[in-house]
Every structure is written in structure tokens, then in C-alpha cells.
Coordinates of C-alpha atoms in Angstrom, one line a residue:
M1 CA 0.0 -0.1 0.0
P2 CA 1.4 3.4 -1.0
Y3 CA 2.2 6.0 1.8
S4 CA 1.4 9.7 1.3
N5 CA 3.9 11.3 3.5
D6 CA 7.2 10.9 5.4
G7 CA 5.5 10.5 8.7
S8 CA 3.7 7.4 7.4
V9 CA 6.8 6.0 6.2
K10 CA 8.6 6.7 9.5
E11 CA 5.6 5.1 11.4
R12 CA 6.0 2.1 9.2
I13 CA 9.6 1.8 9.9
V14 CA 9.0 2.1 13.6
N15 CA 6.4 -0.5 13.5
M16 CA 8.6 -2.9 11.7
E17 CA 11.4 -2.3 14.2
K18 CA 9.0 -3.1 17.0
A19 CA 7.9 -6.2 15.1
D20 CA 11.4 -7.2 14.6
R21 CA 12.2 -6.8 18.3
T22 CA 9.1 -8.8 19.1
L23 CA 10.0 -11.6 16.9
K24 CA 13.6 -11.7 18.3
R25 CA 12.2 -11.9 21.9
L26 CA 9.8 -14.6 20.6
A27 CA 12.8 -16.4 19.1
E28 CA 14.8 -16.0 22.3
N29 CA 11.9 -17.4 24.4
I30 CA 11.3 -20.4 22.1
S31 CA 15.1 -20.9 21.9
N32 CA 15.4 -20.8 25.7
T33 CA 12.3 -22.9 26.4
S34 CA 13.6 -25.4 23.8
T35 CA 17.0 -25.5 25.3
V36 CA 15.6 -26.3 28.8
N37 CA 13.0 -28.8 27.7
S38 CA 15.4 -30.5 25.3
K39 CA 17.6 -31.6 28.2
S40 CA 14.8 -33.2 30.0
T41 CA 11.9 -34.0 27.8
N42 CA 13.1 -33.8 24.2
V43 CA 10.2 -31.9 23.1
A44 CA 9.0 -32.8 19.5
G45 CA 8.9 -30.0 17.0
L46 CA 12.4 -28.5 17.5
G47 CA 14.3 -27.7 14.3
D48 CA 17.8 -28.7 13.3
A49 CA 20.3 -26.8 15.4
D50 CA 22.5 -26.2 12.2
C51 CA 19.7 -25.2 10.1
P52 CA 20.4 -21.7 8.5
N53 CA 16.8 -20.8 8.0
C54 CA 15.3 -21.3 11.5
L55 CA 18.5 -21.5 13.5
G56 CA 17.1 -24.4 15.4
I57 CA 13.8 -22.9 16.4
G58 CA 11.8 -25.1 14.0
F59 CA 9.6 -22.3 12.6
V60 CA 10.2 -19.6 10.1
S61 CA 8.1 -16.5 9.4
S62 CA 6.9 -15.3 6.0
N63 CA 8.4 -12.2 4.3
A64 CA 5.1 -10.7 3.9
D65 CA 4.4 -6.9 4.1
I66 CA 3.5 -5.8 7.6
E67 CA -0.1 -5.1 6.5
D68 CA -0.4 -8.5 5.0
P69 CA -2.6 -10.9 6.8
E70 CA 0.4 -13.5 6.5
F71 CA 2.8 -11.0 8.5
G72 CA 4.1 -12.5 11.6
R73 CA 2.6 -16.0 10.9
L74 CA 5.0 -18.8 11.7
Y75 CA 5.4 -21.9 9.6
P76 CA 7.2 -25.1 10.3
C77 CA 10.7 -25.1 8.9
S78 CA 11.7 -27.4 6.1
C79 CA 14.4 -29.0 8.4
R80 CA 11.4 -30.6 10.4
F81 CA 9.9 -32.2 7.3
E82 CA 10.8 -35.7 8.2
D83 CA 9.4 -35.3 11.8
L84 CA 6.3 -33.8 10.5
Q85 CA 5.8 -36.5 7.9
R86 CA 6.3 -39.2 10.7
A87 CA 3.8 -37.4 12.8
I88 CA 1.3 -37.3 10.1
T89 CA 1.9 -41.0 9.4
N90 CA 1.4 -41.9 13.0
Q91 CA -1.8 -39.9 13.2
K92 CA -3.1 -41.7 10.1
Q93 CA -2.1 -45.0 11.6
L94 CA -3.9 -44.2 14.7
S95 CA -7.1 -43.1 12.9
S96 CA -7.0 -46.2 10.7
T97 CA -8.0 -48.4 13.7
L98 CA -5.7 -51.1 12.5
G99 CA -4.3 -51.6 16.0
P100 CA -2.3 -54.9 16.3
L101 CA -3.0 -55.6 12.6
S102 CA -0.5 -52.9 11.8
K103 CA 2.1 -55.6 11.8
K104 CA 0.4 -57.5 9.1
T105 CA 2.1 -56.9 5.9
F106 CA 2.9 -58.5 2.5
D107 CA 6.4 -59.1 3.8
N108 CA 5.3 -61.4 6.6
F109 CA 2.5 -63.2 4.8
I110 CA 3.1 -66.8 3.5
P111 CA 1.6 -67.2 0.0
S112 CA 2.2 -71.0 0.1
G113 CA -0.1 -71.2 3.1
N114 CA -0.5 -74.3 5.4
T115 CA -1.3 -76.8 2.7
T116 CA 0.3 -79.0 0.0
E117 CA -3.0 -79.0 -2.0
P118 CA -2.2 -77.4 -5.4
R119 CA -5.7 -75.9 -5.8
Q120 CA -5.4 -74.4 -2.3
K121 CA -2.0 -73.0 -2.9
D122 CA -2.9 -71.5 -6.2
S123 CA -5.9 -69.7 -4.8
L124 CA -3.9 -68.3 -1.9
Q125 CA -1.0 -67.2 -4.3
R126 CA -3.5 -65.5 -6.7
A127 CA -5.1 -63.6 -3.7
F128 CA -1.8 -62.5 -2.5
E129 CA -0.7 -61.3 -6.0
Q130 CA -4.0 -59.5 -6.6
S131 CA -3.9 -57.9 -3.2
Q132 CA -0.3 -56.6 -3.7
S133 CA -1.5 -55.3 -7.2
F134 CA -4.5 -53.6 -5.7
A135 CA -2.3 -52.1 -2.8
N136 CA 0.1 -50.6 -5.3
T137 CA -2.8 -49.0 -7.3
P138 CA -6.0 -48.9 -5.0
E139 CA -8.7 -48.7 -7.6
G140 CA -12.0 -50.5 -7.6
W141 CA -12.8 -53.1 -5.0
I142 CA -11.6 -56.4 -3.9
V143 CA -13.7 -59.0 -2.1
L144 CA -11.7 -61.7 -0.3
H145 CA -13.8 -64.8 0.3
G146 CA -12.8 -67.8 2.3
G147 CA -13.0 -69.8 5.6
Y148 CA -11.7 -69.0 9.0
G149 CA -8.0 -68.4 9.3
C150 CA -7.3 -68.7 5.5
G151 CA -5.4 -65.4 5.4
K152 CA -7.9 -63.1 4.1
T153 CA -7.7 -60.6 7.0
H154 CA -4.0 -60.6 6.9
L155 CA -4.1 -59.6 3.3
A156 CA -6.8 -56.9 3.9
A157 CA -4.6 -55.5 6.7
A158 CA -1.5 -55.6 4.4
I159 CA -3.4 -53.7 1.7
A160 CA -4.3 -51.1 4.4
N161 CA -0.8 -50.9 5.9
Q162 CA 0.7 -50.4 2.4
C163 CA -1.8 -47.6 1.6
L164 CA -1.0 -45.9 4.8
S165 CA 2.8 -46.0 4.0
Q166 CA 1.8 -44.3 0.7
G167 CA 0.2 -41.4 2.6
Q168 CA -3.3 -42.5 1.9
D169 CA -6.2 -42.2 4.4
V170 CA -7.4 -45.6 5.5
L171 CA -10.1 -47.0 7.8
F172 CA -9.9 -50.7 8.7
V173 CA -13.0 -51.9 10.7
N174 CA -14.7 -55.1 11.6
T175 CA -18.2 -54.9 10.3
P176 CA -20.1 -55.7 13.5
D177 CA -17.9 -53.3 15.4
L178 CA -18.6 -50.5 12.9
L179 CA -22.4 -51.0 13.5
D180 CA -21.7 -51.0 17.2
H181 CA -19.8 -47.7 17.0
L182 CA -22.4 -46.0 14.9
R183 CA -25.1 -47.2 17.5
S184 CA -23.1 -46.0 20.4
T185 CA -23.1 -42.4 19.1
F186 CA -26.9 -42.2 19.9
A187 CA -26.0 -42.7 23.6
P188 CA -26.7 -39.7 25.9
G189 CA -23.1 -39.4 27.0
S190 CA -21.5 -40.0 23.6
T191 CA -18.7 -37.7 22.6
I192 CA -18.7 -38.8 19.0
D193 CA -21.0 -37.3 16.5
Y194 CA -22.9 -39.9 14.4
D195 CA -22.8 -37.7 11.1
E196 CA -19.1 -37.2 11.4
M197 CA -18.4 -40.9 11.9
F198 CA -20.8 -42.1 9.2
E199 CA -19.4 -39.5 6.7
R200 CA -15.9 -40.5 7.4
T201 CA -16.8 -44.1 6.8
R202 CA -18.4 -43.4 3.6
N203 CA -15.9 -41.0 2.2
I204 CA -12.4 -42.3 3.4
F205 CA -10.1 -43.0 0.7
L206 CA -9.8 -46.6 1.4
L207 CA -12.3 -48.5 3.5
V208 CA -11.6 -52.0 4.6
L209 CA -14.7 -53.9 5.9
D210 CA -13.6 -57.0 7.6
D211 CA -15.9 -60.0 8.2
L212 CA -18.9 -58.7 6.3
G213 CA -21.9 -61.0 7.0
A214 CA -21.0 -61.6 10.7
E215 CA -23.2 -58.7 11.9
N216 CA -26.6 -59.1 13.4
P217 CA -28.9 -58.6 10.3
T218 CA -31.3 -56.1 11.8
Q219 CA -33.2 -53.8 9.4
W220 CA -31.2 -50.8 10.8
A221 CA -27.9 -52.6 10.4
Q222 CA -28.7 -53.7 6.8
E223 CA -29.8 -50.2 6.0
K224 CA -26.7 -48.5 7.3
L225 CA -24.4 -50.9 5.6
Y226 CA -26.2 -50.5 2.3
Q227 CA -25.9 -46.7 2.6
I228 CA -22.3 -46.9 3.1
I229 CA -21.6 -49.7 0.5
N230 CA -23.9 -47.9 -2.1
H231 CA -22.2 -44.6 -1.6
R232 CA -18.8 -46.1 -2.2
Y233 CA -20.0 -48.0 -5.0
N234 CA -21.5 -45.0 -6.9
A235 CA -18.4 -43.1 -6.2
A236 CA -16.1 -46.0 -7.1
L237 CA -14.1 -45.4 -3.9
P238 CA -11.3 -48.0 -3.2
T239 CA -12.8 -50.7 -0.9
V240 CA -11.7 -54.0 0.4
I241 CA -14.2 -56.6 1.9
T242 CA -13.5 -59.8 3.6
C243 CA -16.3 -62.4 4.0
N244 CA -16.6 -66.0 5.0
V245 CA -20.4 -66.4 4.3
N246 CA -22.1 -67.4 1.2
L247 CA -22.7 -64.3 -0.7
E248 CA -26.3 -65.6 -1.3
S249 CA -27.0 -64.9 2.4
I250 CA -26.0 -61.2 2.0
E251 CA -28.8 -58.6 1.7
P252 CA -29.7 -58.5 -2.1
R253 CA -29.0 -54.8 -2.6
I254 CA -25.5 -55.1 -1.1
R255 CA -24.9 -58.4 -3.0
S256 CA -25.6 -56.8 -6.2
R257 CA -22.8 -54.4 -5.6
L258 CA -20.3 -57.1 -4.6
V259 CA -20.8 -59.1 -7.7
D260 CA -20.4 -56.2 -10.3
I261 CA -17.4 -57.6 -12.3
D262 CA -16.8 -54.2 -13.8
L263 CA -15.7 -52.7 -10.3
V264 CA -15.2 -55.8 -8.0
R265 CA -12.4 -58.4 -8.0
K266 CA -13.7 -61.5 -6.1
L267 CA -10.9 -63.7 -4.8
I268 CA -12.0 -67.0 -3.4
I269 CA -9.4 -68.5 -1.0
Q270 CA -9.8 -72.2 -0.6
A271 CA -6.7 -72.6 1.8
P272 CA -7.2 -74.2 5.2
D273 CA -6.7 -72.5 8.4
F274 CA -3.2 -71.2 9.0
R275 CA -3.5 -71.8 12.6
R276 CA -4.2 -75.5 12.4
A277 CA -1.1 -77.5 13.2
D278 CA -2.4 -80.3 10.9
S279 CA -4.2 -79.0 7.9
D280 CA -4.6 -82.3 6.3
Q281 CA -7.1 -83.7 8.7
T282 CA -9.9 -82.3 10.8
D283 CA -11.7 -83.4 13.9
L284 CA -14.9 -83.7 11.9
S285 CA -13.6 -86.4 9.6
S286 CA -14.4 -90.1 10.3
L287 CA -12.0 -91.3 7.7
P288 CA -9.7 -93.2 10.3
I289 CA -12.4 -95.9 10.7
H290 CA -12.4 -96.4 6.9
S291 CA -8.7 -96.6 6.6
R292 CA -8.8 -100.1 5.2
Q293 CA -11.2 -99.1 2.4
T294 CA -8.8 -98.5 -0.5
F295 CA -8.7 -99.2 -4.1
E296 CA -6.4 -102.1 -3.5
T297 CA -8.9 -103.7 -1.2
F298 CA -12.0 -103.2 -3.3
E299 CA -13.4 -106.4 -4.8
S300 CA -14.4 -106.2 -8.5
R301 CA -16.8 -109.0 -8.1
A302 CA -16.0 -110.4 -11.5
G303 CA -18.0 -113.6 -12.1
E304 CA -20.0 -113.1 -9.0
I305 CA -22.6 -110.6 -10.3
P306 CA -24.3 -110.3 -13.7
S307 CA -22.2 -108.7 -16.3
E308 CA -24.4 -105.5 -16.6
H309 CA -24.0 -104.9 -12.9
H310 CA -20.3 -105.6 -13.0
K311 CA -20.0 -103.2 -16.1
R312 CA -21.6 -100.4 -14.1
L313 CA -19.5 -101.0 -11.0
S314 CA -16.3 -101.0 -13.2
I315 CA -17.3 -97.7 -14.6
A316 CA -17.7 -96.4 -11.0
V317 CA -14.4 -97.7 -10.0
T318 CA -12.6 -96.0 -13.0
A319 CA -14.3 -92.8 -12.4
A320 CA -13.4 -92.8 -8.6
K321 CA -9.7 -93.5 -9.4
S322 CA -9.7 -90.8 -11.8
F323 CA -11.2 -88.3 -9.5
A324 CA -8.7 -89.4 -6.8
E325 CA -5.8 -88.6 -9.1
N326 CA -7.4 -85.2 -10.1
P327 CA -10.3 -84.1 -8.0
E328 CA -12.2 -81.6 -10.2
G329 CA -16.0 -81.2 -10.0
W330 CA -18.3 -83.7 -8.2
L331 CA -18.5 -87.4 -8.1
L332 CA -22.0 -88.9 -7.5
L333 CA -22.2 -92.5 -6.5
I334 CA -25.7 -93.8 -6.4
G335 CA -26.8 -97.2 -5.3
G336 CA -28.4 -99.4 -2.7
H337 CA -26.9 -100.3 0.6
G338 CA -23.8 -102.6 0.5
C339 CA -23.1 -102.0 -3.3
G340 CA -19.6 -100.6 -2.7
K341 CA -20.2 -96.8 -3.0
T342 CA -19.0 -96.0 0.6
H343 CA -15.8 -98.1 -0.1
L344 CA -15.0 -96.1 -3.3
A345 CA -15.7 -92.8 -1.6
A346 CA -13.4 -93.8 1.3
A347 CA -10.8 -95.1 -1.3
V348 CA -10.8 -91.6 -2.9
A349 CA -10.3 -89.9 0.5
N350 CA -7.5 -92.3 1.6
Y351 CA -5.7 -91.9 -1.7
R352 CA -5.7 -88.2 -1.4
V353 CA -4.4 -88.3 2.2
R354 CA -1.8 -90.7 1.4
N355 CA -0.6 -88.3 -1.2
G356 CA -0.4 -85.4 1.2
S357 CA -3.7 -83.6 0.5
P358 CA -6.6 -83.1 2.9
A359 CA -9.8 -84.8 2.7
L360 CA -13.0 -84.7 5.0
F361 CA -15.0 -87.9 5.2
I362 CA -18.2 -87.6 6.9
T363 CA -21.8 -89.1 6.8
S364 CA -24.6 -86.7 6.4
A365 CA -26.1 -87.8 9.8
D366 CA -22.7 -87.1 11.6
L367 CA -22.5 -83.8 9.9
L368 CA -25.9 -82.6 11.2
D369 CA -25.0 -84.0 14.7
H370 CA -21.8 -81.9 14.8
L371 CA -23.7 -78.8 13.8
R372 CA -26.4 -79.3 16.3
A373 CA -23.7 -80.0 19.0
T374 CA -22.5 -76.4 18.5
F375 CA -25.7 -75.0 20.0
S376 CA -24.9 -76.7 23.4
P377 CA -23.8 -74.3 26.2
D378 CA -20.8 -76.5 26.7
S379 CA -19.6 -76.3 23.1
L380 CA -16.1 -75.0 22.4
V381 CA -16.8 -74.4 18.8
R382 CA -19.2 -71.9 17.3
F383 CA -21.8 -73.0 14.8
D384 CA -20.6 -70.5 12.1
K385 CA -17.0 -71.7 12.3
Q386 CA -17.9 -75.3 12.2
F387 CA -20.3 -74.8 9.3
A388 CA -17.6 -72.7 7.5
E389 CA -15.1 -75.5 7.9
L390 CA -17.5 -77.9 6.2
R391 CA -18.4 -75.5 3.3
N392 CA -14.9 -74.6 2.5
T393 CA -12.9 -77.8 3.0
P394 CA -11.0 -78.4 -0.2
L395 CA -12.3 -82.0 -0.6
L396 CA -15.6 -83.1 1.0
I397 CA -16.8 -86.7 1.0
L398 CA -20.4 -86.7 2.1
D399 CA -21.5 -90.2 2.7
D400 CA -25.0 -91.6 2.7
L401 CA -26.8 -88.3 1.8
T402 CA -30.5 -88.7 2.6
L403 CA -33.3 -86.2 3.3
E404 CA -35.8 -88.9 4.4
S405 CA -37.3 -87.9 7.7
A406 CA -35.0 -84.9 7.9
T407 CA -36.2 -81.8 9.8
P408 CA -36.7 -78.6 7.8
W409 CA -33.6 -77.2 9.6
A410 CA -31.5 -80.2 8.5
R411 CA -32.7 -80.0 5.0
E412 CA -31.9 -76.3 4.9
K413 CA -28.4 -76.7 6.3
L414 CA -27.6 -79.5 3.9
M415 CA -28.9 -77.4 1.0
Q416 CA -26.8 -74.4 2.1
L417 CA -23.7 -76.6 2.2
I418 CA -24.4 -78.2 -1.2
D419 CA -25.3 -74.9 -2.7
H420 CA -22.1 -73.3 -1.6
R421 CA -19.8 -76.1 -2.9
Y422 CA -21.9 -76.1 -6.2
V423 CA -21.4 -72.4 -6.7
T424 CA -17.7 -72.4 -5.8
R425 CA -17.1 -75.7 -7.6
L426 CA -15.2 -77.2 -4.7
P427 CA -14.4 -80.9 -5.3
T428 CA -17.0 -83.1 -3.6
V429 CA -17.8 -86.8 -3.5
I430 CA -21.5 -87.7 -2.4
T431 CA -23.0 -91.2 -2.0
T432 CA -26.6 -91.8 -1.8
S433 CA -29.2 -94.5 -2.0
A434 CA -32.1 -91.9 -2.4
D435 CA -34.4 -91.8 -5.3
K436 CA -35.0 -88.7 -7.3
S437 CA -38.3 -88.2 -5.7
D438 CA -36.6 -88.2 -2.1
L439 CA -34.0 -85.6 -3.2
G440 CA -36.3 -82.8 -4.1
T441 CA -36.0 -80.4 -7.1
R442 CA -33.5 -78.1 -5.5
L443 CA -31.0 -80.9 -4.5
E444 CA -31.6 -82.8 -7.8
S445 CA -30.6 -79.8 -9.8
R446 CA -27.4 -79.6 -8.0
L447 CA -26.4 -83.3 -7.7
L448 CA -27.4 -84.4 -11.2
N449 CA -26.1 -81.5 -13.3
P450 CA -23.7 -83.2 -15.8
A451 CA -21.8 -79.9 -16.1
I452 CA -20.3 -80.5 -12.7
S453 CA -21.1 -84.1 -11.7
T454 CA -19.7 -87.5 -12.8
I455 CA -22.8 -89.5 -12.1
C456 CA -22.2 -93.3 -11.4
P457 CA -25.2 -95.4 -10.7
I458 CA -24.3 -98.8 -9.1
T459 CA -26.7 -101.5 -9.5
A460 CA -24.8 -104.5 -8.0
P461 CA -26.5 -106.2 -5.2
M462 CA -25.3 -106.0 -1.6
Y463 CA -21.8 -107.4 -1.1
K464 CA -21.5 -110.1 1.5
G465 CA -17.8 -110.8 1.4
K466 CA -15.9 -113.6 0.1
K467 CA -17.2 -117.1 0.7
R468 CA -14.9 -119.3 2.8
R469 CA -13.5 -122.3 1.2
S470 CA -14.9 -125.5 2.9
R471 CA -12.5 -127.8 4.5

């Protein structure tokens, strides 16, 4: 601003001198305070003692004119850049709510998993590579789907941690916890504003929703989740979701967003629980009592049964051996009691286990008993964890499938199990003596679909064992 007379100029100079003296006193005070405190508390925010710009104060002022609003304003000196960046990163880390998961990185993830099964290893390796790619360039969505302990939460946290290291804003939250936090904002003594939390969740650069589907599906919860997911879907904001439930059980509006292949990469992890010491066997499997039922001990019954029956039995044996060597799709063994179907199913399982691959052999009756037992107050296993293990086991041999006299609950659980394995194309062997009419339309459409099932009807009569030679 121009000045009209010498008095004004003089006044300006005097004011500048006063300001200069004030800044010097401020610098001396800051310097003195910093020196005292640095000996005892090492106060953060001090500059480099050798810095020519701030002389160790840590702040610099602008060269603005005295009448400029910027005059006298202090700014952090460039010598503090690393400290400030570290402080910002720490603040982002704190607000991300990762907590202990901040140690989960790609470097300490084991892409080979806890398995020797090629299909499982491949699924985990692909999820690892895709997650790394997403973290490098966070665009679109990733849905990590798999059973308990398969590594999906570790990968989700690794994505979050890498994005944090790249300076991006991240929120990692367990889905049930998120809904609990939102509900708690309505409490009379809450210090957190609902709108602020809700908007942050909707608009954060990267949102990681862990364990979607584990929440209590109330109408309010479903609506809040939909609003969050729909907003991020429409805005195409980077989002990572982990899930261990069948997507068919997810609220339809949310599910429609998760299956949009233009935005979402769905990664199915078939690997077993990392935390199991022995991934090849499970407590649910009754295979040990069928250990003698192998292909080597199976009787061909040549000359004992009519040729047509023998031909069908031979086809079933060939199909079972082929499946055991390369388990893809489903193998359905249909026949009466004692025809050899359970022996062949057990032979498949024993062959896989002998070759270092996991197999879960269980009768449908035992399966339902195990599930019911989880509702006991004394049960050490949660129903959802038990059910997830059955649904996602790499190879399931379900012996003696029957719906006769089954309760509606039992029918529904069996249908959910079979539906999940049908959709995910997980290798499955099923034996049954049920007629088509006993299976029902839904189950029949899954089991008898030639696109996925190798169907082997066995018409041989009951095997009564070898006749002893008379002496």
C-alpha cells in the first residue's frame, strides 16, 4: 500500500522495528524454552540446530508486508519435514483403527499357506498377488472370500498398511464393530458425532470392511451398511471386503454391488486355517475308521454278479480312481446299501490323504449331529466356524446323503452346504441311496447336473464278502 507522507513511512519503519524486536524476543523465548526442555523431555517439533533458516527454532516467518494478513505468521521449517511426515503417518495409523493388525504386511504373509494341495496353494497365491497389485494402485474393489484363518484378514490388513505408508487415508474396521460404534453415538453421553463418523466411513479414501456377514442382520444394520456400500459403489471409492459367508446370504442390494465384475475383483481363498497344526485332517472327519477301504482292497466281483451290474461297477471304480488322481468337479455314487459306494468314496479320500492332500470324510447324519452340538452351552466350537469348515474344506466326501425324515432345519443346512460347494465348484464326493423323488427339485438340480457331476449309478446287489473255502 503506498504512503502519502514521510510521517507514514517513519511510522511504518518504527512498527517494523517493533515487530522485529518482538520476533527476536519470541525467538529467544522459544530458543530458551527449547533448550531447557530438550535436556529433559526432548520436546517434539524442534528444528535442526544447524539449520540456516530457523537457527534451530523449528519455525520460520513469511516475508510478507506488515499489512499482509500473513505477516508474523509462523510456519514449520523445512528441516522438520521428516518429523512432521512421521507425525502425520502416526496420526493416520492411529485413525485407521488397525491396531495390532498394523504388523500384518505382505512381507510376513506366507503365500504358500499351510497346505500341500495345489488348488489351495494356487488360490492363496492368486489372492496374494492380486492384493499386492491393488495396494500398489488402489482402484475398484476387492472381495476376499474364504473360511476362517485362510489369510483373508491378513491380506486386507496388508493392503491397508501399504496404503498408509503411501500417505493415503485408511479406515480398517470389523463390520459388527462398525455398526456398534455407529449405534453408540446415539447414547446420551457419547462424545462422538454420528454424522461425522458416518461421513468418514462413507468417504475415506480406502475402507476395509472385515468380516462382512457376521453382523446381526437387523433392519437398521442392513440399511446403514447399504448406505455406506452404495455410496462407495457409486463413487467407485477403493474398498476391500472380507467375507466367509455365502454371498447368497448377503442382503440382495448389497450383494448386487459385490458381484459387479466391472468394479469388483472377487478372490476365493480355498486354503485351510493357517492356525491348524495339521491341515490335512480335521476333527470332523471319520476317515480313520475307513482306513482299510482303499482301491487295492476293493473287490471287483467279476464272475459273482451279472455282467451288466459288473460293467456299471467297473465304470464307477474307474471314475473314482480318476477323481482321486485329479479331483475336479463332483463325483456322485448312487446305489443301494452294500453296493460298494462308501468303499469307493473312502478309497478316494484315503488316496488323497496318502498323497499329502486334505480330505474330510463324513456321513450326512454325523455332519448334522456336529452342527447341532455347537448350540450346546458346553460347546467349544461356534456353529458358524464349524459350518464354514464344512463348506470350504478342499475335498468333502459326504457319505449316505439322505433327506428322508430330515427336519426342515436339517434340509436347509444340507442345502446351504451343497449350494455353496456347487457355486464355488469345490471338489465333492457324494454317496446316496435316495431316489430322485426323495432328493427334491433343488437338490436334484445340483447333484444331477452333468456340467459339474460325474454320475455313477451302481446296480450291484449287496456285497456279502468272500465265501470261505470249505475244508
